[in-house]
Amino acid sequence: MKTHQPTRGRLAPSPTGAQHVGNARTYLIAWLSARSKGGRVLLRMEDIDSPRIKPGAAEQAVDDLRWLGLDWDEGPIVQTERLPLYEQALDTLQQQELVYPCTCTRADVERAASAPHQEHEGPVYPGTCAYRRAADADSLGDQAFAWRFRVPDEPITFHDAFRGPMTLNPRDLSGDFVVWKSAGTPAYQLAVVVDDALLGITEVVRGDDLIPSTPRQLLLYRALGYAPPTFAHVPMVVGPDGRRLAKRHGDTRLASLRAAGVKPETLVGLFAWSCGWLERVEPITTQELLPRFRLDTIPPRPFVLETDLLRKIGYR
């Protein structure tokens, strides 16, 4: 008899900058999805991208989430405190010859004639160093290298809880991808798989810009012997020009909204209206929103953050 596995969701901000309205909408959906099932929520700080980490950004993210009305049962769990776990995973991949040392720079890959560019994904790796075996790292001396995962040329199919069945071929999206950087730190794809697996995460709700990451992560789950979570990729918040939120769209940082006197219930109400849970923009708390949550009412298109919507919540 199959036993029901309790839901464990997560919020995973990256302290590479301030959290903005687009981040907040996705966090709210992820939180509601787990809490509506009576599940637990973990908070994880994805801080392994050390050159881009901003001082104080992690503490600011915690304040922003609490201001919004989100809570968690475990954490903050900090990735830079978990490096031995990622090293163990890399060792497992090396023993299986599923990774190889790559000395190519990004410029090398971009110059390769057979490296077409994918939007947001960069060039497809042409396999220049794929002839190497894991043990060849010992002969590279002081030469800098990263570890790349050997991607089979096969489609990966998974069921997205929001979008339904999806099939993608990671070889077409990125080719062999980096799991360990030349700087000696784990890449996002490896760290997130190890963390979600070892922390018992059962569902991952995130922005649809990460859809191309999913087949790569599923390959890592399989290689490391982990059971994958369910995935739900929800539409992002974009500016009036249809592009993802950025400085060009003005200041949409949560800290700025707070400083301007915007009430969190008003912002939550805007998100609830955008997801089809309210008929109009009106204040509502995260707890009051719980019984209204439905993943299938969220429009499949991006949410366009027009200036008049910000005025509706008392900002600008």
GROMACS .gro file of N, CA and C in nm, residues 67-159:
model
  279
   67TRP      N    1   0.774   4.040   0.570
   67TRP     CA    2   0.685   4.153   0.546
   67TRP      C    3   0.567   4.112   0.458
   68LEU      N    4   0.596   4.029   0.359
   68LEU     CA    5   0.491   3.984   0.266
   68LEU      C    6   0.388   3.895   0.335
   69GLY      N    7   0.427   3.834   0.448
   69GLY     CA    8   0.336   3.746   0.520
   69GLY      C    9   0.366   3.599   0.502
   70LEU      N   10   0.486   3.569   0.453
   70LEU     CA   11   0.526   3.430   0.433
   70LEU      C   12   0.608   3.383   0.552
   71ASP      N   13   0.591   3.257   0.588
   71ASP     CA   14   0.668   3.199   0.697
   71ASP      C   15   0.727   3.067   0.651
   72TRP      N   16   0.809   3.007   0.735
   72TRP     CA   17   0.872   2.880   0.700
   72TRP      C   18   0.898   2.802   0.828
   73ASP      N   19   0.912   2.670   0.810
   73ASP     CA   20   0.928   2.579   0.923
   73ASP      C   21   1.074   2.543   0.948
   74GLU      N   22   1.157   2.556   0.846
   74GLU     CA   23   1.300   2.522   0.858
   74GLU      C   24   1.381   2.626   0.782
   75GLY      N   25   1.496   2.661   0.837
   75GLY     CA   26   1.585   2.754   0.769
   75GLY      C   27   1.598   2.885   0.842
   76PRO      N   28   1.676   2.978   0.785
   76PRO     CA   29   1.737   2.967   0.653
   76PRO      C   30   1.848   2.861   0.647
   77ILE      N   31   1.844   2.779   0.544
   77ILE     CA   32   1.948   2.683   0.513
   77ILE      C   33   2.040   2.751   0.411
   78VAL      N   34   2.170   2.751   0.438
   78VAL     CA   35   2.265   2.830   0.359
   78VAL      C   36   2.353   2.737   0.276
   79GLN      N   37   2.353   2.755   0.147
   79GLN     CA   38   2.426   2.664   0.058
   79GLN      C   39   2.576   2.663   0.085
   80THR      N   40   2.636   2.778   0.115
   80THR     CA   41   2.781   2.780   0.136
   80THR      C   42   2.823   2.703   0.260
   81GLU      N   43   2.727   2.664   0.343
   81GLU     CA   44   2.757   2.581   0.460
   81GLU      C   45   2.740   2.432   0.430
   82ARG      N   46   2.710   2.398   0.304
   82ARG     CA   47   2.680   2.260   0.266
   82ARG      C   48   2.775   2.208   0.158
   83LEU      N   49   2.891   2.271   0.142
   83LEU     CA   50   2.982   2.235   0.034
   83LEU      C   51   3.025   2.089   0.035
   84PRO      N   52   3.050   2.025   0.153
   84PRO     CA   53   3.089   1.883   0.151
   84PRO      C   54   2.985   1.793   0.084
   85LEU      N   55   2.856   1.829   0.095
   85LEU     CA   56   2.751   1.749   0.032
   85LEU      C   57   2.762   1.756  -0.120
   86TYR      N   58   2.793   1.873  -0.173
   86TYR     CA   59   2.807   1.888  -0.317
   86TYR      C   60   2.933   1.817  -0.366
   87GLU      N   61   3.038   1.820  -0.284
   87GLU     CA   62   3.161   1.751  -0.321
   87GLU      C   63   3.138   1.601  -0.328
   88GLN      N   64   3.060   1.546  -0.235
   88GLN     CA   65   3.027   1.404  -0.238
   88GLN      C   66   2.950   1.368  -0.365
   89ALA      N   67   2.858   1.454  -0.404
   89ALA     CA   68   2.781   1.429  -0.526
   89ALA      C   69   2.871   1.433  -0.649
   90LEU      N   70   2.963   1.529  -0.653
   90LEU     CA   71   3.057   1.536  -0.765
   90LEU      C   72   3.141   1.409  -0.772
   91ASP      N   73   3.185   1.361  -0.658
   91ASP     CA   74   3.265   1.238  -0.653
   91ASP      C   75   3.186   1.120  -0.709
   92THR      N   76   3.057   1.113  -0.675
   92THR     CA   77   2.971   1.006  -0.728
   92THR      C   78   2.964   1.012  -0.880
   93LEU      N   79   2.949   1.131  -0.934
   93LEU     CA   80   2.943   1.148  -1.078
   93LEU      C   81   3.075   1.113  -1.144
   94GLN      N   82   3.186   1.148  -1.078
   94GLN     CA   83   3.318   1.116  -1.133
   94GLN      C   84   3.339   0.964  -1.138
   95GLN      N   85   3.299   0.895  -1.034
   95GLN     CA   86   3.316   0.750  -1.030
   95GLN      C   87   3.238   0.680  -1.140
   96GLN      N   88   3.127   0.740  -1.182
   96GLN     CA   89   3.044   0.683  -1.289
   96GLN      C   90   3.087   0.731  -1.427
   97GLU      N   91   3.191   0.815  -1.433
   97GLU     CA   92   3.236   0.876  -1.559
   97GLU      C   93   3.124   0.954  -1.627
   98LEU      N   94   3.042   1.017  -1.546
   98LEU     CA   95   2.933   1.100  -1.599
   98LEU      C   96   2.972   1.247  -1.610
   99VAL      N   97   3.092   1.279  -1.563
   99VAL     CA   98   3.144   1.415  -1.576
   99VAL      C   99   3.287   1.408  -1.627
  100TYR      N  100   3.331   1.519  -1.686
  100TYR     CA  101   3.469   1.525  -1.734
  100TYR      C  102   3.522   1.667  -1.715
  101PRO      N  103   3.655   1.682  -1.700
  101PRO     CA  104   3.714   1.815  -1.683
  101PRO      C  105   3.715   1.891  -1.816
  102CYS      N  106   3.669   2.015  -1.813
  102CYS     CA  107   3.660   2.096  -1.934
  102CYS      C  108   3.742   2.224  -1.915
  103THR      N  109   3.836   2.248  -2.006
  103THR     CA  110   3.922   2.366  -1.998
  103THR      C  111   3.874   2.480  -2.087
  104CYS      N  112   3.760   2.463  -2.151
  104CYS     CA  113   3.707   2.567  -2.239
  104CYS      C  114   3.659   2.688  -2.158
  105THR      N  115   3.690   2.805  -2.207
  105THR     CA  116   3.634   2.927  -2.149
  105THR      C  117   3.503   2.958  -2.220
  106ARG      N  118   3.427   3.050  -2.162
  106ARG     CA  119   3.301   3.089  -2.227
  106ARG      C  120   3.329   3.146  -2.366
  107ALA      N  121   3.439   3.221  -2.378
  107ALA     CA  122   3.475   3.276  -2.509
  107ALA      C  123   3.504   3.166  -2.610
  108ASP      N  124   3.568   3.058  -2.563
  108ASP     CA  125   3.596   2.944  -2.652
  108ASP      C  126   3.466   2.886  -2.707
  109VAL      N  127   3.369   2.869  -2.618
  109VAL     CA  128   3.242   2.810  -2.658
  109VAL      C  129   3.168   2.901  -2.755
  110GLU      N  130   3.171   3.031  -2.726
  110GLU     CA  131   3.101   3.127  -2.812
  110GLU      C  132   3.163   3.135  -2.951
  111ARG      N  133   3.294   3.109  -2.958
  111ARG     CA  134   3.362   3.114  -3.089
  111ARG      C  135   3.336   2.988  -3.172
  112ALA      N  136   3.293   2.881  -3.107
  112ALA     CA  137   3.274   2.755  -3.178
  112ALA      C  138   3.164   2.771  -3.284
  113ALA      N  139   3.194   2.730  -3.404
  113ALA     CA  140   3.099   2.749  -3.514
  113ALA      C  141   2.970   2.671  -3.492
  114SER      N  142   2.980   2.560  -3.419
  114SER     CA  143   2.863   2.475  -3.399
  114SER      C  144   2.793   2.504  -3.268
  115ALA      N  145   2.807   2.627  -3.218
  115ALA     CA  146   2.746   2.660  -3.089
  115ALA      C  147   2.638   2.766  -3.105
  116PRO      N  148   2.517   2.728  -3.150
  116PRO     CA  149   2.408   2.824  -3.161
  116PRO      C  150   2.365   2.873  -3.024
  117HIS      N  151   2.312   2.994  -3.019
  117HIS     CA  152   2.272   3.052  -2.891
  117HIS      C  153   2.125   3.025  -2.861
  118GLN      N  154   2.098   2.991  -2.736
  118GLN     CA  155   1.961   2.978  -2.688
  118GLN      C  156   1.932   3.099  -2.601
  119GLU      N  157   1.812   3.155  -2.613
  119GLU     CA  158   1.776   3.272  -2.533
  119GLU      C  159   1.787   3.239  -2.385
  120HIS      N  160   1.855   3.323  -2.309
  120HIS     CA  161   1.877   3.311  -2.165
  120HIS      C  162   1.968   3.194  -2.129
  121GLU      N  163   2.002   3.109  -2.225
  121GLU     CA  164   2.080   2.990  -2.192
  121GLU      C  165   2.224   2.999  -2.240
  122GLY      N  166   2.254   3.094  -2.325
  122GLY     CA  167   2.388   3.103  -2.378
  122GLY      C  168   2.411   2.999  -2.486
  123PRO      N  169   2.535   2.984  -2.528
  123PRO     CA  170   2.565   2.891  -2.637
  123PRO      C  171   2.556   2.746  -2.594
  124VAL      N  172   2.524   2.660  -2.690
  124VAL     CA  173   2.524   2.516  -2.666
  124VAL      C  174   2.668   2.466  -2.669
  125TYR      N  175   2.707   2.391  -2.567
  125TYR     CA  176   2.846   2.345  -2.560
  125TYR      C  177   2.871   2.243  -2.671
  126PRO      N  178   2.978   2.263  -2.751
  126PRO     CA  179   3.001   2.176  -2.867
  126PRO      C  180   3.070   2.044  -2.837
  127GLY      N  181   3.105   2.018  -2.711
  127GLY     CA  182   3.165   1.889  -2.675
  127GLY      C  183   3.315   1.883  -2.696
  128THR      N  184   3.380   1.996  -2.697
  128THR     CA  185   3.524   2.003  -2.726
  128THR      C  186   3.607   1.913  -2.634
  129CYS      N  187   3.573   1.909  -2.505
  129CYS     CA  188   3.653   1.833  -2.408
  129CYS      C  189   3.590   1.700  -2.369
  130ALA      N  190   3.485   1.660  -2.440
  130ALA     CA  191   3.411   1.540  -2.401
  130ALA      C  192   3.491   1.411  -2.416
  131TYR      N  193   3.605   1.418  -2.485
  131TYR     CA  194   3.689   1.299  -2.501
  131TYR      C  195   3.758   1.261  -2.370
  132ARG      N  196   3.765   1.356  -2.276
  132ARG     CA  197   3.839   1.332  -2.152
  132ARG      C  198   3.761   1.241  -2.057
  133ARG      N  199   3.838   1.174  -1.972
  133ARG     CA  200   3.782   1.097  -1.863
  133ARG      C  201   3.806   1.172  -1.732
  134ALA      N  202   3.740   1.130  -1.628
  134ALA     CA  203   3.750   1.201  -1.500
  134ALA      C  204   3.894   1.205  -1.451
  135ALA      N  205   3.967   1.096  -1.470
  135ALA     CA  206   4.106   1.089  -1.421
  135ALA      C  207   4.198   1.186  -1.493
  136ASP      N  208   4.159   1.237  -1.609
  136ASP     CA  209   4.243   1.330  -1.683
  136ASP      C  210   4.262   1.462  -1.609
  137ALA      N  211   4.179   1.487  -1.509
  137ALA     CA  212   4.194   1.611  -1.431
  137ALA      C  213   4.331   1.616  -1.364
  138ASP      N  214   4.386   1.498  -1.330
  138ASP     CA  215   4.515   1.493  -1.261
  138ASP      C  216   4.629   1.542  -1.349
  139SER      N  217   4.612   1.532  -1.480
  139SER     CA  218   4.720   1.569  -1.572
  139SER      C  219   4.711   1.713  -1.621
  140LEU      N  220   4.612   1.788  -1.573
  140LEU     CA  221   4.593   1.926  -1.619
  140LEU      C  222   4.677   2.027  -1.542
  141GLY      N  223   4.741   1.979  -1.434
  141GLY     CA  224   4.829   2.067  -1.357
  141GLY      C  225   4.756   2.188  -1.302
  142ASP      N  226   4.813   2.305  -1.329
  142ASP     CA  227   4.754   2.430  -1.278
  142ASP      C  228   4.651   2.489  -1.374
  143GLN      N  229   4.623   2.419  -1.481
  143GLN     CA  230   4.527   2.471  -1.579
  143GLN      C  231   4.386   2.471  -1.519
  144ALA      N  232   4.315   2.581  -1.532
  144ALA     CA  233   4.180   2.592  -1.477
  144ALA      C  234   4.084   2.505  -1.558
  145PHE      N  235   3.994   2.438  -1.488
  145PHE     CA  236   3.893   2.358  -1.558
  145PHE      C  237   3.766   2.350  -1.475
  146ALA      N  238   3.656   2.327  -1.544
  146ALA     CA  239   3.528   2.301  -1.481
  146ALA      C  240   3.491   2.156  -1.506
  147TRP      N  241   3.391   2.107  -1.434
  147TRP     CA  242   3.341   1.971  -1.457
  147TRP      C  243   3.208   1.981  -1.531
  148ARG      N  244   3.201   1.911  -1.643
  148ARG     CA  245   3.077   1.909  -1.722
  148ARG      C  246   3.011   1.771  -1.715
  149PHE      N  247   2.880   1.773  -1.714
  149PHE     CA  248   2.801   1.650  -1.712
  149PHE      C  249   2.777   1.602  -1.855
  150ARG      N  250   2.795   1.473  -1.876
  150ARG     CA  251   2.774   1.415  -2.008
  150ARG      C  252   2.623   1.400  -2.033
  151VAL      N  253   2.573   1.476  -2.127
  151VAL     CA  254   2.430   1.474  -2.156
  151VAL      C  255   2.400   1.375  -2.269
  152PRO      N  256   2.316   1.274  -2.245
  152PRO     CA  257   2.279   1.183  -2.353
  152PRO      C  258   2.189   1.254  -2.453
  153ASP      N  259   2.195   1.209  -2.576
  153ASP     CA  260   2.111   1.270  -2.679
  153ASP      C  261   1.976   1.200  -2.679
  154GLU      N  262   1.895   1.238  -2.581
  154GLU     CA  263   1.763   1.177  -2.567
  154GLU      C  264   1.667   1.277  -2.506
  155PRO      N  265   1.541   1.276  -2.548
  155PRO     CA  266   1.443   1.368  -2.489
  155PRO      C  267   1.410   1.327  -2.346
  156ILE      N  268   1.386   1.425  -2.263
  156ILE     CA  269   1.345   1.403  -2.125
  156ILE      C  270   1.201   1.450  -2.111
  157THR      N  271   1.114   1.361  -2.065
  157THR     CA  272   0.973   1.394  -2.048
  157THR      C  273   0.939   1.401  -1.900
  158PHE      N  274   0.865   1.504  -1.863
  158PHE     CA  275   0.819   1.517  -1.724
  158PHE      C  276   0.683   1.584  -1.724
  159HIS      N  277   0.612   1.566  -1.614
  159HIS     CA  278   0.479   1.629  -1.601
  159HIS      C  279   0.493   1.754  -1.515
   0.00000   0.00000   0.00000
